[in-house]
Structure formats: C-alpha cells, structure tokens
Coordinates of C-alpha atoms in Angstrom, one line a residue:
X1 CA -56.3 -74.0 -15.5
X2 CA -55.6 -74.6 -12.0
X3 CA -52.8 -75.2 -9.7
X4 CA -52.4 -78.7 -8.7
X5 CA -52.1 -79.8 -5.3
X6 CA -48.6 -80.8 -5.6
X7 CA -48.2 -77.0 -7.2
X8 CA -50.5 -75.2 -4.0
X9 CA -48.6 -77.2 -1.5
X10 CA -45.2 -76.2 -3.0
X11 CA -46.2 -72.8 -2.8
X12 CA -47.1 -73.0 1.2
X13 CA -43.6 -74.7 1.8
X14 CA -42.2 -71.3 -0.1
X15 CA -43.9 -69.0 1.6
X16 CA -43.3 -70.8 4.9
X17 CA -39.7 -70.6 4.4
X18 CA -39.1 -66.8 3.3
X19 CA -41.3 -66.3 6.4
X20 CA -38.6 -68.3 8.6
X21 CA -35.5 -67.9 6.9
X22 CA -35.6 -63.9 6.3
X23 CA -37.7 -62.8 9.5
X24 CA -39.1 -63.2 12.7
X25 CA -42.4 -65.4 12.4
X26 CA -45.3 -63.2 11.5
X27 CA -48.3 -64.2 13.4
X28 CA -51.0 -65.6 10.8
X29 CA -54.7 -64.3 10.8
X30 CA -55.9 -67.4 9.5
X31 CA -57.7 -69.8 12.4
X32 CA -55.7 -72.1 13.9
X33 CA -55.3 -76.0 12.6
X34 CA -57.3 -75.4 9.6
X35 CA -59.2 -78.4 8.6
X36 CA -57.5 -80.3 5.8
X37 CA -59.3 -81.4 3.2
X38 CA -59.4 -85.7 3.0
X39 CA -57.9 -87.2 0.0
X40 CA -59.1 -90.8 -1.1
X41 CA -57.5 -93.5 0.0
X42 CA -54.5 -95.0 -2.7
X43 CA -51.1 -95.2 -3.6
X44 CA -49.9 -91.6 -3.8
X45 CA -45.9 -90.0 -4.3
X46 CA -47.3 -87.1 -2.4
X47 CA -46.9 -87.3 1.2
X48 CA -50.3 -87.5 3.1
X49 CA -52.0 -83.8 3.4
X50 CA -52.8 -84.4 7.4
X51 CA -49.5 -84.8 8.1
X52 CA -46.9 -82.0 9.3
X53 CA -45.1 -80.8 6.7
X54 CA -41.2 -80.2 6.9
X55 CA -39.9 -76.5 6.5
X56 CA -36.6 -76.5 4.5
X57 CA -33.8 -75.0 5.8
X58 CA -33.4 -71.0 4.7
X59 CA -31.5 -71.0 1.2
X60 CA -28.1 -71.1 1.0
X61 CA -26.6 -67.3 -0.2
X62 CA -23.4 -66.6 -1.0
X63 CA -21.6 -63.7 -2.2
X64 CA -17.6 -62.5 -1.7
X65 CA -19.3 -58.9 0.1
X66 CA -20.8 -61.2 2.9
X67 CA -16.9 -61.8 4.2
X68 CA -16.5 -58.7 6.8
X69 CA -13.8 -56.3 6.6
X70 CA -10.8 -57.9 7.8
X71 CA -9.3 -56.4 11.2
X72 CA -6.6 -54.0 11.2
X73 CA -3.8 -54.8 12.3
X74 CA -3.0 -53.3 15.0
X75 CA -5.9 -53.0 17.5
X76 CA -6.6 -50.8 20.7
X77 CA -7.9 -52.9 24.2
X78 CA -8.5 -50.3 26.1
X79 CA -8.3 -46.6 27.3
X80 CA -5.5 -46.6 29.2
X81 CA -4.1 -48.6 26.1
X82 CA -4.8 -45.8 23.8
X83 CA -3.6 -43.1 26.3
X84 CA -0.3 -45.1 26.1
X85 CA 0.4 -44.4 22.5
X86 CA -0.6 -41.3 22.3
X87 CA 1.7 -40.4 25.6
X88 CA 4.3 -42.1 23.4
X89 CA 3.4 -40.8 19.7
X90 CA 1.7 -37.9 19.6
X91 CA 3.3 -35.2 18.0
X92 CA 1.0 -32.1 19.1
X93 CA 1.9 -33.5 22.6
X94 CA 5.4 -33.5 21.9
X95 CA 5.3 -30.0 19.8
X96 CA 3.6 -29.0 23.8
X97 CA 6.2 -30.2 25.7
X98 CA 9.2 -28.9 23.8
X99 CA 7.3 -25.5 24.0
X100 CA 7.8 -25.8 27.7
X101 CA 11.4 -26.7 27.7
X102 CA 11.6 -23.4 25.1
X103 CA 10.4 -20.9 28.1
X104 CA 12.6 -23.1 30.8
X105 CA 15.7 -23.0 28.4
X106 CA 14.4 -18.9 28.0
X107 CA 14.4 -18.3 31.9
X108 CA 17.2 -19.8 32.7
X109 CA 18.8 -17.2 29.8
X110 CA 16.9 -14.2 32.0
X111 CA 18.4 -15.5 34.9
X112 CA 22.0 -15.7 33.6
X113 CA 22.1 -12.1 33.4
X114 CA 21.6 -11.6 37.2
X115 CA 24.3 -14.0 37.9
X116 CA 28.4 -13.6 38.7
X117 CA 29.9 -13.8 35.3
X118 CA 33.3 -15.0 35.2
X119 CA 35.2 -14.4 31.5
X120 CA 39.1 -15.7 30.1
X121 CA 41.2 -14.5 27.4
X122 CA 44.0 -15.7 26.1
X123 CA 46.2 -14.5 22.8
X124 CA 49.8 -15.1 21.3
X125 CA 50.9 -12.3 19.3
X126 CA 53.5 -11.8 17.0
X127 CA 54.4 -8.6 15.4
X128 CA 55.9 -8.8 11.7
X129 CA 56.7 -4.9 11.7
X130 CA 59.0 -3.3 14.6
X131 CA 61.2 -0.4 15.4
X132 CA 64.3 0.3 17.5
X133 CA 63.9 3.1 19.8
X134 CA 66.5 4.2 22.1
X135 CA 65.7 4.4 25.9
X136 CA 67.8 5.6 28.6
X137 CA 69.4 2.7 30.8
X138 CA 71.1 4.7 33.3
X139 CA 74.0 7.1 33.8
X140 CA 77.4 6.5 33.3
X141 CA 79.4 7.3 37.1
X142 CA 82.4 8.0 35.4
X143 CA 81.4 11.0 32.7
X144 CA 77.6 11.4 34.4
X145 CA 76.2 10.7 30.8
X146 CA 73.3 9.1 30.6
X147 CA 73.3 5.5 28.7
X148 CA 71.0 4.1 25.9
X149 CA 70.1 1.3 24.6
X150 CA 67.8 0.0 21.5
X151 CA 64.4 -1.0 22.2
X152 CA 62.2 -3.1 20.1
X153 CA 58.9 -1.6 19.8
X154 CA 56.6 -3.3 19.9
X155 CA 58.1 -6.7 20.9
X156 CA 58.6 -8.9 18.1
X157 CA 57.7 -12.0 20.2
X158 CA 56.1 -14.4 20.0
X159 CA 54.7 -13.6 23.2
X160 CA 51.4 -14.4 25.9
X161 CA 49.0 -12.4 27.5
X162 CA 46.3 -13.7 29.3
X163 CA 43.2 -12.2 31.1
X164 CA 40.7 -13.0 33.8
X165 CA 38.0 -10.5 34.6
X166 CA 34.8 -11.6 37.0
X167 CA 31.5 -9.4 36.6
X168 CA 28.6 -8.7 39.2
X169 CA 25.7 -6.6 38.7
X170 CA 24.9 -4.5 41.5
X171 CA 21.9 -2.8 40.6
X172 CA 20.1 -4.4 37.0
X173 CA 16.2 -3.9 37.8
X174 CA 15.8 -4.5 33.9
X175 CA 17.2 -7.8 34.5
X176 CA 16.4 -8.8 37.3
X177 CA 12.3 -7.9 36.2
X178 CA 13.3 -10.2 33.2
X179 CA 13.4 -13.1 35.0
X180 CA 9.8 -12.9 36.6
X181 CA 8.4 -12.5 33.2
X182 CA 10.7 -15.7 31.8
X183 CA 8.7 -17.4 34.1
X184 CA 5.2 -16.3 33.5
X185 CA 6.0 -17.8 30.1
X186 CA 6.3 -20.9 31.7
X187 CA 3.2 -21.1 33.3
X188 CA 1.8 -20.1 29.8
X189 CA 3.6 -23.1 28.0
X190 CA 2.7 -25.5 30.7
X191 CA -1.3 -24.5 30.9
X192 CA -0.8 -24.9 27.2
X193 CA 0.2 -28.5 27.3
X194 CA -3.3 -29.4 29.5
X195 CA -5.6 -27.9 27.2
X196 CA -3.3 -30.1 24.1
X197 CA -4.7 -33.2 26.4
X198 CA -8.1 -32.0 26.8
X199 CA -8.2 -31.8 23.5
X200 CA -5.9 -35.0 22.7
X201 CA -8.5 -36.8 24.7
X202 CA -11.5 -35.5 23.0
X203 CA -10.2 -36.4 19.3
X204 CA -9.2 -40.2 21.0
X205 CA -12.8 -40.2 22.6
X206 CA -14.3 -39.4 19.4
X207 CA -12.4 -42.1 16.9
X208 CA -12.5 -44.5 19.2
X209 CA -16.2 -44.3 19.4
X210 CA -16.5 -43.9 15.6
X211 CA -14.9 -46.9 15.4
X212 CA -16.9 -48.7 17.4
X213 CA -20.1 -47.2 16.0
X214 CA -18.9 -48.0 12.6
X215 CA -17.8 -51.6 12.9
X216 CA -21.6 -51.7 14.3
X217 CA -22.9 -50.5 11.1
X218 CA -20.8 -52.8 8.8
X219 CA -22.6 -55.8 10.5
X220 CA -25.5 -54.1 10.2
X221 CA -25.3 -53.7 6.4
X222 CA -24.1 -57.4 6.0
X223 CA -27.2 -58.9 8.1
X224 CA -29.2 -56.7 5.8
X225 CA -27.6 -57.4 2.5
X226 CA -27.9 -61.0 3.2
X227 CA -31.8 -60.6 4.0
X228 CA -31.8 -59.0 0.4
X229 CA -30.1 -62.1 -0.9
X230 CA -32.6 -64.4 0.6
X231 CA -35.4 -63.1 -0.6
X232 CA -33.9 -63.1 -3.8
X233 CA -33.3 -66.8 -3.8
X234 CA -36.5 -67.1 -2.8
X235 CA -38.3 -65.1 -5.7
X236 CA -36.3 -66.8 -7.9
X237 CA -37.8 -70.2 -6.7
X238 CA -41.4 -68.6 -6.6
X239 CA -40.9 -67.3 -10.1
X240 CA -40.4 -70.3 -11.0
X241 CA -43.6 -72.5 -9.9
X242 CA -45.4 -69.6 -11.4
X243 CA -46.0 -67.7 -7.8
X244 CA -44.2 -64.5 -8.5
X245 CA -43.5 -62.6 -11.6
X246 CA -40.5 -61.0 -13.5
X247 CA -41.0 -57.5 -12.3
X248 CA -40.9 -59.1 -8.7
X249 CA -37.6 -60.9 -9.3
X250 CA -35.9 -57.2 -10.9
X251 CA -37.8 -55.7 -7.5
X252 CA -35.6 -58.0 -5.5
X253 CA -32.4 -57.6 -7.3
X254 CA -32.6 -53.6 -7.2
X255 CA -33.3 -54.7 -3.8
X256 CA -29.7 -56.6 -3.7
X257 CA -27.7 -53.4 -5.3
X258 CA -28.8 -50.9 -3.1
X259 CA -28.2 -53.0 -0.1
X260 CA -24.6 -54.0 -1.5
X261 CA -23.9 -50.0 -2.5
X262 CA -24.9 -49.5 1.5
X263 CA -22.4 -52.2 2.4
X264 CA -19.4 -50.7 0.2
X265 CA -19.9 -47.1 1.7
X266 CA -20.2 -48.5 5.2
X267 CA -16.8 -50.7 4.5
X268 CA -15.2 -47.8 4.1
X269 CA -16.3 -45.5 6.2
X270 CA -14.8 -48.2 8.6
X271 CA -11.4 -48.1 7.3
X272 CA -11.6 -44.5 7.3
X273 CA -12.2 -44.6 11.1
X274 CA -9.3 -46.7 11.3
X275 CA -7.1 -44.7 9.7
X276 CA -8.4 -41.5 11.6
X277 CA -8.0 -43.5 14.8
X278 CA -4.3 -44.2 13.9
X279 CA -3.6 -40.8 12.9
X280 CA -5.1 -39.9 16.6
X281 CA -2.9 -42.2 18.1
X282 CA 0.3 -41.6 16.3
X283 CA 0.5 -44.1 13.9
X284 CA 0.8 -44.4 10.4
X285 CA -1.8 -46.9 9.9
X286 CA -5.0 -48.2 10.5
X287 CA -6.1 -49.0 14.3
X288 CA -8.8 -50.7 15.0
X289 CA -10.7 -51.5 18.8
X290 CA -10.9 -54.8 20.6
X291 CA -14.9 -56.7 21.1
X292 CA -14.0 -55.9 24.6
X293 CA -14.6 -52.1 24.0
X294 CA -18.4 -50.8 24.4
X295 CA -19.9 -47.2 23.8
X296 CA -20.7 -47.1 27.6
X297 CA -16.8 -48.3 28.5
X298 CA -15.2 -45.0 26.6
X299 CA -17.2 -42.9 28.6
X300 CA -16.6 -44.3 31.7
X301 CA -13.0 -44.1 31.0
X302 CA -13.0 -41.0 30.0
X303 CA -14.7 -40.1 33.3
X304 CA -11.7 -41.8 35.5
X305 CA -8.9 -39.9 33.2
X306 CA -10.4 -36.1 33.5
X307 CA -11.6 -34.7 36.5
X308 CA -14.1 -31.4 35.9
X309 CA -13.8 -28.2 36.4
X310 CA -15.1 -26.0 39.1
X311 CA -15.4 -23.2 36.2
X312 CA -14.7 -21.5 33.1
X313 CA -11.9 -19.6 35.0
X314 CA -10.2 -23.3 35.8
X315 CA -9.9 -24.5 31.9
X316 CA -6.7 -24.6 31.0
X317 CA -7.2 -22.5 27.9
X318 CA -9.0 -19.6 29.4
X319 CA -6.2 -20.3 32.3
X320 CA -3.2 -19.8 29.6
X321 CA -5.1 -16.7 28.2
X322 CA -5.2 -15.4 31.3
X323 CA -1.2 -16.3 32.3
X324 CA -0.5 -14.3 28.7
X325 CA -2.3 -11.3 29.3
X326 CA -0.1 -10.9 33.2
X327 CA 2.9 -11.9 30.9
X328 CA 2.3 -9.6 28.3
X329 CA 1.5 -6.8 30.6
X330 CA 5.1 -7.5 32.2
X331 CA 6.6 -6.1 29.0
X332 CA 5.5 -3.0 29.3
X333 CA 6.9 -2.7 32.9
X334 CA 10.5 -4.5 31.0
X335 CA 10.3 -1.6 28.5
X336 CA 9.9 1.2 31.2
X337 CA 12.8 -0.8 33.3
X338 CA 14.9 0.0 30.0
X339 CA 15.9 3.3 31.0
X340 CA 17.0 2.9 34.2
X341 CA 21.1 2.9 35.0
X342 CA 23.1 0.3 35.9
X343 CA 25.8 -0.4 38.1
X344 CA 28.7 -3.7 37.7
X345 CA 31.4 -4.1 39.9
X346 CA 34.2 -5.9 37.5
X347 CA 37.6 -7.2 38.6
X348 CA 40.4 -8.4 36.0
X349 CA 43.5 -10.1 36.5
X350 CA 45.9 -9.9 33.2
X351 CA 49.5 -11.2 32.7
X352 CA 52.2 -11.0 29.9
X353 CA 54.9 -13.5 28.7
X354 CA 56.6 -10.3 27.5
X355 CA 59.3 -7.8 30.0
X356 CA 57.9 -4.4 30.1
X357 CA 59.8 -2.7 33.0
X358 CA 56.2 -2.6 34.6
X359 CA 53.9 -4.6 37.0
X360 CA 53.2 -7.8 35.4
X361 CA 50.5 -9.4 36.2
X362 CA 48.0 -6.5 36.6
X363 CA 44.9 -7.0 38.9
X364 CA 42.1 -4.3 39.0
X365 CA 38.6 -3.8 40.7
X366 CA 36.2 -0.9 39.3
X367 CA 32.7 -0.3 39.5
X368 CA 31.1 0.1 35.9
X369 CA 28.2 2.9 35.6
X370 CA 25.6 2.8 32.6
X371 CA 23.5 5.3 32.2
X372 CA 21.2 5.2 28.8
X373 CA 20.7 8.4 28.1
X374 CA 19.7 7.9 24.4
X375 CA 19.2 4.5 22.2
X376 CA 17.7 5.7 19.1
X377 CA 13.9 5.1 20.3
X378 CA 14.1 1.3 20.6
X379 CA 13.1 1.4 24.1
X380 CA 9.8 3.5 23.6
X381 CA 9.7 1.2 20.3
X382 CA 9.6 -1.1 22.9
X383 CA 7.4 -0.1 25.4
X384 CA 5.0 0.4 22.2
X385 CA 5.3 -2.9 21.1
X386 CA 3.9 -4.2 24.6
X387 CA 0.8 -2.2 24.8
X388 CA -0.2 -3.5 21.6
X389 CA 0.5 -7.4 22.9
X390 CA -1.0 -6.6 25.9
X391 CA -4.2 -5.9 24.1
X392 CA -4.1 -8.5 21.9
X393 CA -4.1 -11.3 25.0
X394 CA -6.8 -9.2 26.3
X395 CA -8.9 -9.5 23.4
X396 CA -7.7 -13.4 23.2
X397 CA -8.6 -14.0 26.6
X398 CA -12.5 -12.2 26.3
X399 CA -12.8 -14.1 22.7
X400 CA -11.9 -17.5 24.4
X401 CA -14.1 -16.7 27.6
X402 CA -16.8 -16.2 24.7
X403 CA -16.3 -19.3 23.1
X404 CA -16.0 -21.2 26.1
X405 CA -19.0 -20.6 27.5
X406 CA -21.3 -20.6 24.8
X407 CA -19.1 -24.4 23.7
X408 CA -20.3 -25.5 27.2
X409 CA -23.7 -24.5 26.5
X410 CA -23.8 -26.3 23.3
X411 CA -22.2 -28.9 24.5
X412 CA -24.5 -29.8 27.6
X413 CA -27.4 -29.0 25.6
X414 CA -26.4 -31.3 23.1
X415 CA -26.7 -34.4 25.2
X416 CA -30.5 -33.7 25.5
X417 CA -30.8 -33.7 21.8
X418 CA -28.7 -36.5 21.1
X419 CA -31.2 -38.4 23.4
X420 CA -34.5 -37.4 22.2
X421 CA -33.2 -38.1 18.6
X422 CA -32.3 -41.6 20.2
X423 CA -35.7 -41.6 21.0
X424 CA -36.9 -40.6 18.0
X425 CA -34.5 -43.4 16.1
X426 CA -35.5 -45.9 18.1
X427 CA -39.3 -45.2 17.7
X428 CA -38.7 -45.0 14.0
X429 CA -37.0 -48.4 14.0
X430 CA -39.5 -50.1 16.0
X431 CA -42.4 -48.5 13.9
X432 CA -40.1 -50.2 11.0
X433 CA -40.0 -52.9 12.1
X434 CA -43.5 -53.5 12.9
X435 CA -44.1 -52.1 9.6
X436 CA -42.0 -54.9 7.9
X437 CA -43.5 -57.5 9.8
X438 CA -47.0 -56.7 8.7
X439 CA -46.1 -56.1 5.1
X440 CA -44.8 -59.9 5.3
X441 CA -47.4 -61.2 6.4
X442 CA -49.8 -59.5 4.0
X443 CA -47.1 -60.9 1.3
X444 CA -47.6 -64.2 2.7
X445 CA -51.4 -64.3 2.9
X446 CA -51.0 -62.8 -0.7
X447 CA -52.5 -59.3 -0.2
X448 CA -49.0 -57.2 -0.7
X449 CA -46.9 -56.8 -3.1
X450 CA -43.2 -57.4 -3.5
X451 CA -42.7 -53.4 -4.2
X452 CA -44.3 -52.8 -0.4
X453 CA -41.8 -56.0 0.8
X454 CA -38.9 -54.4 -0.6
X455 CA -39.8 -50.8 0.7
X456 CA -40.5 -52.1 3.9
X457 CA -37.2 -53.8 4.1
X458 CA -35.2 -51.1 2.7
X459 CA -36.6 -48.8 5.8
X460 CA -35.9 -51.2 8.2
X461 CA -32.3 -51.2 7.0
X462 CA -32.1 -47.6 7.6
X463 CA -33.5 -47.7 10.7
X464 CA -31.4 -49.8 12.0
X465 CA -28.3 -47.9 10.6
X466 CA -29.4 -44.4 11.9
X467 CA -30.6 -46.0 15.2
X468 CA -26.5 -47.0 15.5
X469 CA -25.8 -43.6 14.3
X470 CA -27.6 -42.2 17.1
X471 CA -26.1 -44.2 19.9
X472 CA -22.4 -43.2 18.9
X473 CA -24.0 -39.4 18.7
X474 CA -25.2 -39.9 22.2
X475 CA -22.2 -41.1 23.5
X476 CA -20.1 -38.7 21.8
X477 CA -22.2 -35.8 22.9
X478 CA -21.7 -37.1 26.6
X479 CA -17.8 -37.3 26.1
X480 CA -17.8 -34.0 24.9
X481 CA -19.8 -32.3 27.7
X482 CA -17.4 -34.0 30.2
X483 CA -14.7 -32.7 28.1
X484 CA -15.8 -29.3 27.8
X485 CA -15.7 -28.5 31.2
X486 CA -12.6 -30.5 32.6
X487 CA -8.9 -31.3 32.4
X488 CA -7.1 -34.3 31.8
X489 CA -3.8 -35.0 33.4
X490 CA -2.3 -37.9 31.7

C-alpha cells in the first residue's frame, strides 16, 4: 500500500525540521525548485502542493540536566584578584614567610653573643642555723687584755645582697663567625619564599585555567545533550507516521544516555575545579571565574606578574641551593672556630644589707681567659657533622640544576606539542563535523541510517570536547614555560 500524499508531505516537513532544528542546513543534491506535481482542481483540507510550506519550529525538549551547574559562590574577576587572596590566605606562603622571620629571630640570637651583656642579681637570705663565735674587739687600756665579743655566724638576717656584673667579649671569632652564617640562612629563607610564588603562581595559573576550560566543556556537553534530545523527539514523531523504526528510536535514546553520562562527568569535573581552585586560593570552598576571564587573559597576566630569568643560575630554587651549600660550608669553618680561646673583660658591682667589718659595696674588673683544651669530641663531632651537610646541599644543588634544566626543556618543548595537537584537534573536529553534516544529509535524502547519524554525532561531541581540552593544554603549557624560567614577586 502506499503512502498518501498527506503521509509523504508529513514526512518532508519531518525531515525538514530535524535538518533545521538539530543542525546547520545541509545543502541538498536534489535540483533546485523541483517541479511539483498539479493536483486537480476542488475542495481540498490539504493546503495547495505549489505553495511554500511552513517549517515548524524545532521541538520543544526538556529535561532537569539541561539547567547548568549553578555558580559558586564565591567567584574570581581577575588575576590581580586571585593574587589578592592568596597574598592574604595562603598557608605555604605564610609557612615561607614565618621561615624567614625563624633565621632573622636566629641572627639576631648569633649576634647577641657579640654584644655587651649586662646581668642583675638580687637575693634575701635568711639562715635558720647559726653559731656564736667569739672575736676580738679590742684591748682593754687598763689590764692590756684583749676584749671579745660573740659573733653570729653566719648572720641570722634577714638580709640583701645585690649584684651587677657587665660582660664584653674581647676576642670570640666563634661568635663573631656565627653571625655571618645566621645570615646566609637568611638569604636561604628568603630565596625560598620566591620559588613558594613561582610555584604559588603556577598552581593559580593552572586552576584557574581549568576552570575556565571546564565550564567550556559543561556547555559543550549541554548543547550536545540537547541535540541528542532533539533528535529523539524527532524519531519519536517519525516512528510514528511509519518513517522510522523501533530499533531507530532505542538508537536515539542510547544516544540520550551516553550524552547525559558525558554531561554528569563533565558537571563534576567542574566542581572539582572549583574546589581545587579554592583550595589554591586559600579557601574552604568552591571558587569559581568571572565571563570576563579568557584563556588568553591568564596568560597575559601571568606575563605582567613574573618577569624571566636570564638563567638557570637566577631561579630562585637553584639560587637557595646554591645560598645552602656557602651556608653549610660556613659550619665547617664554625666547627674549626670551636677550638679557639677566648677572652671577656667582666666588671661586677655587689652590695650587702648585712655589717661585715669589710668594704661593702664591692666593685671588680677582670679579664676572663677560656681556653678549650678538651670537650669530650663534640667539636670534631661537630666539624663532622658539617662536612656531611655540606655535601648533601652540594648533591641538592647538582640534583636541582638537573631537574631544572631538563623541566625547562620539557617545558618549552611542550608548547610545540600542545600546538600541533591543537592542530590535530581541530582538524579532527572539522573532519567531524563535515562528517556529520554529510551523514545528515544522506539521512535526509534517505540513504543512511540512524546508527551512522548517531555515530556521527557522538564523534562530533568528542571532538568538540577534546578540541576544548586542547586549548586549556595549550595555554597551560605556555604558563608553564613562562613559569619555568622566571620569578614572581608578588
């Protein structure tokens, strides 16, 4: 039996609206203005076959996975904006810069041992056990005896006694070497806290990107899931005027669950990007980026906030390697400095509430000679203990040269392959696309099937997605190969 016109003509305004409502408009190989065939003249319900015929609108889909994910919130504007908080909340920057007020708080110990020392004591004594012993007083003028009396000793009191005794080192090469290697340490802990922002600014460079890549995606995966909607609807509707068949409608709807499993993994992969981007940033909870942020923007800001080095030499790792091993090597030279004498000239000034018969207050001035003859073997322990640091910065410092380079290799090298893979996704998703464009207009002319359609689809999907994929790989190669090579004083 066959299709009445009513039937064929339904089936055109189908096929004309999956062609409009899912896709771009595939170009027809049929001649142009096909002649119409007359129909006789008479009363008809049917509108006229010579005239135009009106497309419907694209169906009407709806599912609760079309809403996108709803914005965190707290959201980032800008660089500068994210520098700002993690200035402001970053532990491992905080961790860095109580590291440096460690070796300040250390010198400034080193150097109190150089310095005047000035030292009070005070005490009230009383003693609970005392004895009466007789002293001469004098002589009597008119027998020539000598007179006695009792003496308490020691005083019962309560009585005072005070002290005051002022120290200077004269000669203290120990500890006056001491103070030059307090500071080294310095340098150390401050060259540490620029390689924590290189490396700060990478990780911020990095979420922020993946942020904005993966925001990119979700839409992605929403524009496709709806597209597998549609031409759900559609085969539903073709289904039933007979034009499509059940295994195209179960075709369509495996076509619906894959695209909607694609959407749930890409949701949260967002949130996880979120989250890692809070955690960057120094907060507790998801963070998400402005529409004003682009791919291209992070890079340029990064750009503006770290300047590049002229070398491997001027990173501030390989720089605080370097500022260990002279430190390091200083404590060998402390350990020899151990054996040398010193020499303290010390004055104290002491007074007593209690009669003695003697000079009360006392002041004194001597000159205090050390001369270590023998400690037990701590200072060759010492000197031991040095060598073997010494050579473990060494070994830190060639290690880290090492790693440096051969990260700066990588690094610039992988720019070029993030772009030819661009390349290569972007090829792919053209050829996709072309490829999906085609099979609908076979579909349409009715020489493919629905399986082709829905594998043509599915690939454009994925290209789409790995084509994103790409860009934020590109980008983040580029922030890393600035970064490699550069420091970043915020």
């Amino acid at each position: 039996m066959r299709p009445s016109v009513g039937t064929t003509l339904s089936l055109i305004v189908i096929a004309a609206t999956f062609s409009q409502s899912v896709f771009a408009q595939a170009p027809s190989r049929r001649p142009k203005n096909p002649p119409l065939p007359t129909q006789p003249a008479g009363p008809s319900s049917m509108a006229p076959i010579n005239q135009p015929v009106d497309i419907p609108p694209p169906p009407t889909v709806n599912d609760p996975m079309l809403a996108p994910v709803p914005t965190a919130k707290n959201n980032v504007g800008s660089w500068e904006q994210a520098l700002e908080m993690v200035r402001a909340r970053s532990t491992d920057l905080r961790s860095a810069y109580a590291q440096v007020k460690a070796a300040e708080a250390q010198s400034r110990v080193s150097l109190s041992g150089a310095l005047p020392t000035l030292t009070g004591q005070g005490a009230v004594t009383y003693n609970f056990l005392t004895k009466d012993v007789p002293t001469v007083t004098g002589i009597n003028p008119a027998t020539g005896q000598l007179t006695t009396s009792n003496f308490t000793s020691p005083t019962q009191g309560p009585f005072l006694t005070g002290s005051l005794t002022a120290a200077v080192p004269l000669i203290a090469p120990r500890t006056w070497y001491s103070v030059g290697t307090a500071h080294r340490a310095e340098d150390v802990a401050r060259l540490s806290v620029e390689d924590i922002k290189r490396q700060i600014a990478l990780n911020v460079a990095s979420t922020l990107i993946a942020v904005v890549t993966q925001e990119r995606v979700a839409e992605i995966n929403r524009i496709g899931f709806r597209s597998a909607l549609e031409r759900l609807e559609l085969t539903q509707r073709k289904k039933a005027l007979g034009a499509a068949t059940g295994l195209d409608v179960v075709r369509a709807q495996q076509d619906v669950e894959v695209s909607r499993a694609t959407l749930v993994t890409g949701d949260e992969d967002l949130r996880k990007s979120r989250e890692s981007l809070g955690l960057a940033l120094g907060v507790a909870e998801p963070v998400g980026v402005q529409q004003s942020i682009s791919l291209n923007g992070i890079e340029k800001s990064a750009q503006q906030a770290c300047h590049p080095a002229n070398g491997i030499e001027e990173r501030a790792d390989i720089a605080a390697a370097r500022a260990r091993v002279i430190q390091t090597e200083r404590g060998i030279t402390d350990a020899n400095w151990g054996y040398s004498p010193t020499l303290t000239a010390q004055s104290t000034l002491a007074a007593t509430s209690v009669d003695t018969n003697q000079q009360n207050p006392t002041w004194n001035i001597q000159a205090v000679l050390t001369v270590p003859f023998y400690d037990g073997g701590t200072r060759d322990g010492q000197r031991r203990l040095a060598y073997a640091q010494t050579d473990q910065a060494e070994q830190s410092l060639i290690n880290a040269r090492r790693n440096a380079e051969i990260e700066v290799v990588q690094a610039r090298r992988a720019v070029t392959v993030a772009n030819d893979s661009r390349k290569v996704a972007a090829d792919a998703r053209q050829l996709a696309a072309e490829n999906d464009r085609l099979t609908r207009a076979q579909y349409i002319e009715g020489e493919g099937t629905s399986l082709e359609l829905v594998v043509a689809a599915s690939a454009l999907r994925n290209a789409d997605v790995t084509l994103a994929l790409r860009d934020f790989d590109l980008v983040r190669a580029r922030v890393v190969s600035l970064l490699a090579l550069a420091n970043c004083p915020f």
